[in-house]
XYZ file of N, CA, C and O in Angstrom:
340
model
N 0.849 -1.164 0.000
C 0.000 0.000 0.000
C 0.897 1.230 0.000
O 1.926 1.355 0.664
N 0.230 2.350 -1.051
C 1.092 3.402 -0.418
C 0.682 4.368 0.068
O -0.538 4.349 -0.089
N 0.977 5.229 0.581
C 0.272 6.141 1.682
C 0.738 7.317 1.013
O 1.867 7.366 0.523
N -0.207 8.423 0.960
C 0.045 9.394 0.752
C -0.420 10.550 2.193
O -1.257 10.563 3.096
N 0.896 11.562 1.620
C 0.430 12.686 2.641
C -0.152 13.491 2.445
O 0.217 14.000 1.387
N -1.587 14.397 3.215
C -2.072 14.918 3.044
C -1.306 16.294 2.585
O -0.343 16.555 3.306
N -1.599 17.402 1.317
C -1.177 18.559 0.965
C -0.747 19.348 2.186
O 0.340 19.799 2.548
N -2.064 19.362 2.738
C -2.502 20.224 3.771
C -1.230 20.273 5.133
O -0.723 21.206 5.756
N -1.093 19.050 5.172
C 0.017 18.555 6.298
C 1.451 19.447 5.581
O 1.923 20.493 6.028
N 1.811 18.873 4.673
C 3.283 18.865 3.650
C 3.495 20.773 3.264
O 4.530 21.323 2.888
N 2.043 21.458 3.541
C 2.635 22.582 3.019
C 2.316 23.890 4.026
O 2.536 25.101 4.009
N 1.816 23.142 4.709
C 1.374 23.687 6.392
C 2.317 24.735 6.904
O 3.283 24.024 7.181
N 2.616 25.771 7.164
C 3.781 27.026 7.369
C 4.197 26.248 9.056
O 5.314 26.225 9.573
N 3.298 25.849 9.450
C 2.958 25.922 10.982
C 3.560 24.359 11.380
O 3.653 24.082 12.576
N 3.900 23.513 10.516
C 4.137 22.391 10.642
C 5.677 22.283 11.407
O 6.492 23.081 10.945
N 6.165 21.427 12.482
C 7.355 22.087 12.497
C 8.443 20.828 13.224
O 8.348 20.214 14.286
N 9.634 20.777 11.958
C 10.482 19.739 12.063
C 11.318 19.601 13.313
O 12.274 20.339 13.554
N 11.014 18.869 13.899
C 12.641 18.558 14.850
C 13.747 17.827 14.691
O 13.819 17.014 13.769
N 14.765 18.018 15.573
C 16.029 17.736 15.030
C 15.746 16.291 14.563
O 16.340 16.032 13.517
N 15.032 15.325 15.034
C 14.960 14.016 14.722
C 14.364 13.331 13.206
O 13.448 12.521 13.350
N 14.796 13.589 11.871
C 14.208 13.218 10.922
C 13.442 11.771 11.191
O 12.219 11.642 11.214
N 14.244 10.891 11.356
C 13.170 9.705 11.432
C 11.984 10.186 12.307
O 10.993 10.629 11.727
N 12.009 10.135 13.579
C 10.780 10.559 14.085
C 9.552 11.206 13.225
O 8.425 10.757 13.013
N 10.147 12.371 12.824
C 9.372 12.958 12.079
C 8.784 12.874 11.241
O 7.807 13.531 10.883
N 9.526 11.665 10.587
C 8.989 10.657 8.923
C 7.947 9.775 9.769
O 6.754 9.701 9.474
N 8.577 9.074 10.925
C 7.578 7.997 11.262
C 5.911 8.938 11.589
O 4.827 8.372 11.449
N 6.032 10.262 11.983
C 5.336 10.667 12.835
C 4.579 10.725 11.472
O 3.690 9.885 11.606
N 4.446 11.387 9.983
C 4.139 11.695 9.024
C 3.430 10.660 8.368
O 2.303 10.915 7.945
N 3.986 9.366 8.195
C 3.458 8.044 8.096
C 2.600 7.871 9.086
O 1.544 7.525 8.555
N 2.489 7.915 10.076
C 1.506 7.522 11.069
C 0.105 8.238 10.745
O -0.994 7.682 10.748
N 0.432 9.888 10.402
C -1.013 10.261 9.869
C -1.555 10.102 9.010
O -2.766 10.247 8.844
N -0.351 9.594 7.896
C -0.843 9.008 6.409
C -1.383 8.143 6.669
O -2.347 8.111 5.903
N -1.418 7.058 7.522
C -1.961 6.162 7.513
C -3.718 6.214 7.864
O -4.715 5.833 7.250
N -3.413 7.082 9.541
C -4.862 7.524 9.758
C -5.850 8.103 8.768
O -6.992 7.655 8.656
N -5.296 9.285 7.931
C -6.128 9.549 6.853
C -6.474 8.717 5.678
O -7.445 8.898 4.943
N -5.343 7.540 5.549
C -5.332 6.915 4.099
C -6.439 5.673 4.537
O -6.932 5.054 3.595
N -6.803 5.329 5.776
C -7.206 3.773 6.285
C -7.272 4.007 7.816
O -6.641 3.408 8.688
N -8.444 5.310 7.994
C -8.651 5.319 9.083
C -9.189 4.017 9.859
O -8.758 3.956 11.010
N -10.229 2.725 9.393
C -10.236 1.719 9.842
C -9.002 0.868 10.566
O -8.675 0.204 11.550
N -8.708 1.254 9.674
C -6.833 0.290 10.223
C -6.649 0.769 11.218
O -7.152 0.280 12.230
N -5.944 1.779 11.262
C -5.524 3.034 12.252
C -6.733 2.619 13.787
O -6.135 2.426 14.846
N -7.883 2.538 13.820
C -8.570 2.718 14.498
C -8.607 0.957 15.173
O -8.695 0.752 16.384
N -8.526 -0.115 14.193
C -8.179 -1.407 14.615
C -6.617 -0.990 15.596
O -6.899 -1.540 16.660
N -5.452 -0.465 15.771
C -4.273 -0.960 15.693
C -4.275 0.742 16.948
O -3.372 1.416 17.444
N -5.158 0.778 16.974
C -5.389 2.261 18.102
C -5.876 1.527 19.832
O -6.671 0.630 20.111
N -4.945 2.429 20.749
C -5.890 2.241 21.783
C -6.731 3.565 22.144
O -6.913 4.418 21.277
N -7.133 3.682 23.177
C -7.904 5.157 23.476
C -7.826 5.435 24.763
O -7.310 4.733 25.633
N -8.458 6.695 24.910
C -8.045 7.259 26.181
C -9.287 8.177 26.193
O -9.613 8.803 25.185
N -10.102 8.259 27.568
C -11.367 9.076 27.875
C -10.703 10.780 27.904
O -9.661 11.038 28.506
N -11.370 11.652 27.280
C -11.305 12.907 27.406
C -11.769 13.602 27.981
O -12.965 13.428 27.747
N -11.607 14.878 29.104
C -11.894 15.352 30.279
C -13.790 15.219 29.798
O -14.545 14.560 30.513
N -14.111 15.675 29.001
C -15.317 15.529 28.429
C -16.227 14.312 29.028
O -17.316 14.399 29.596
N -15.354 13.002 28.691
C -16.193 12.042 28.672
C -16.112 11.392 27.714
O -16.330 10.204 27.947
N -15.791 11.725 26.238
C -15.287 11.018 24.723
C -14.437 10.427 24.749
O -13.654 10.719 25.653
N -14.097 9.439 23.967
C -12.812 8.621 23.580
C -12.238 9.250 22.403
O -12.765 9.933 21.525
N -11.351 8.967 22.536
C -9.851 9.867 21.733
C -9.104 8.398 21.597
O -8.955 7.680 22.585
N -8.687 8.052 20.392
C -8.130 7.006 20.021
C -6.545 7.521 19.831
O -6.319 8.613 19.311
N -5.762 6.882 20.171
C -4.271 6.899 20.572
C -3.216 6.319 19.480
O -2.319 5.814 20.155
N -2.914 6.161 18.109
C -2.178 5.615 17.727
C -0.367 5.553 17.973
O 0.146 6.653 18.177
N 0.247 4.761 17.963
C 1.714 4.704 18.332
C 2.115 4.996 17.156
O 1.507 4.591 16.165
N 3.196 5.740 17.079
C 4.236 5.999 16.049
C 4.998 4.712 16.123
O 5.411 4.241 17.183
N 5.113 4.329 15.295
C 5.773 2.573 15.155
C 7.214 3.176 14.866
O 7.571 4.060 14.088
N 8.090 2.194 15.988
C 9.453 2.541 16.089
C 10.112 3.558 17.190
O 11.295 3.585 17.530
N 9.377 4.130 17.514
C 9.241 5.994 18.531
C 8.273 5.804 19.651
O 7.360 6.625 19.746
N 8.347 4.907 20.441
C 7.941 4.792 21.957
C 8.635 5.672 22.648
O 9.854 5.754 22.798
N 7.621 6.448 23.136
C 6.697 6.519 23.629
C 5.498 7.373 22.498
O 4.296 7.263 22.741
N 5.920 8.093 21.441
C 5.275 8.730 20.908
C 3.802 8.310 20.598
O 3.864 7.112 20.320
N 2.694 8.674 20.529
C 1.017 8.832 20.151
C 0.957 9.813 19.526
O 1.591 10.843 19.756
N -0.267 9.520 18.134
C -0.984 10.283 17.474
C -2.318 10.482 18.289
O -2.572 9.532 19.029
N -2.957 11.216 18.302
C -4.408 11.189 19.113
C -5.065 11.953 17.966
O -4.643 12.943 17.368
N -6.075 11.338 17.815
C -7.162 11.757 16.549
C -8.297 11.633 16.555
O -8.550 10.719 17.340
N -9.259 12.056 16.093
C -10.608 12.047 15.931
C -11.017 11.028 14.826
O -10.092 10.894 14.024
N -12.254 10.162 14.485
C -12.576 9.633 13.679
C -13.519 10.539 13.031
O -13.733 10.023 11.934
N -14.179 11.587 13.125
C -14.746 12.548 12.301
C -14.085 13.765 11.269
O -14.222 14.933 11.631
N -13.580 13.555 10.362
C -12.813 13.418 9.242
C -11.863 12.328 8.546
O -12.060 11.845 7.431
N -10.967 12.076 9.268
C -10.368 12.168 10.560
C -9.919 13.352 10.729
O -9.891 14.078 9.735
N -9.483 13.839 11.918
C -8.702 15.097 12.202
C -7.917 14.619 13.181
O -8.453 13.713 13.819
N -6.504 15.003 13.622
C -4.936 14.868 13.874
C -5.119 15.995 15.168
O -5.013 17.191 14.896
N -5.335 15.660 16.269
C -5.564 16.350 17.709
C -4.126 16.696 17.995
O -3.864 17.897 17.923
N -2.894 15.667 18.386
C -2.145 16.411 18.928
C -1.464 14.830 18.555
O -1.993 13.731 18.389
N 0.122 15.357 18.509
C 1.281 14.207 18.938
C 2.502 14.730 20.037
O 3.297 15.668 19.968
N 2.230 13.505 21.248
C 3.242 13.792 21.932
C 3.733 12.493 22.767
O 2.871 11.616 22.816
N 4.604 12.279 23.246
C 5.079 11.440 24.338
C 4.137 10.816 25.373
O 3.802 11.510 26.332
N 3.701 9.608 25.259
C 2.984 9.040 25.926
C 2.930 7.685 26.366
O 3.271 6.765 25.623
N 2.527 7.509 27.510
C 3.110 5.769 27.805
C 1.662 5.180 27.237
O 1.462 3.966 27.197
């Protein structure tokens, strides 16, 4: 399969690299994936309750433990990535 990245992501002003290229590739792939096969993504996700009361599904950056994607299944939309056990 190949995954493409969203425009939107790739040309984003606001998008912003750290010193770690792999990370950053894995982190990029990880949303390609969510957007390309959000099913998948959502099989291979755990979740986590939001002060709200909602579930927020958790994907791992494969390779980059501790890292999580946290996303919405309504688009999908890309909440936040950060360090997480």
């Amino acid at each position: 399969m190949t995954l493409t990245i969203p425009k939107s992501l790739t040309s984003n002003s606001t998008l912003e690299r750290g010193p770690d290229a792999d990370l950053d590739n894995a982190i990029l792939d990880a949303v390609a994936l969510i957007f390309a096969a959000s099913s998948q993504a959502q099989a291979a996700s755990s979740t986590v309750v939001s002060q709200g009361g909602g579930t927020v599904p958790r994907y791992p950056v494969p390779g980059h433990q501790p890292y999580k994607v946290f996303w919405t299944s309504t688009g999908p939309r890309i909440e936040a990535v950060f360090p997480h056990p």
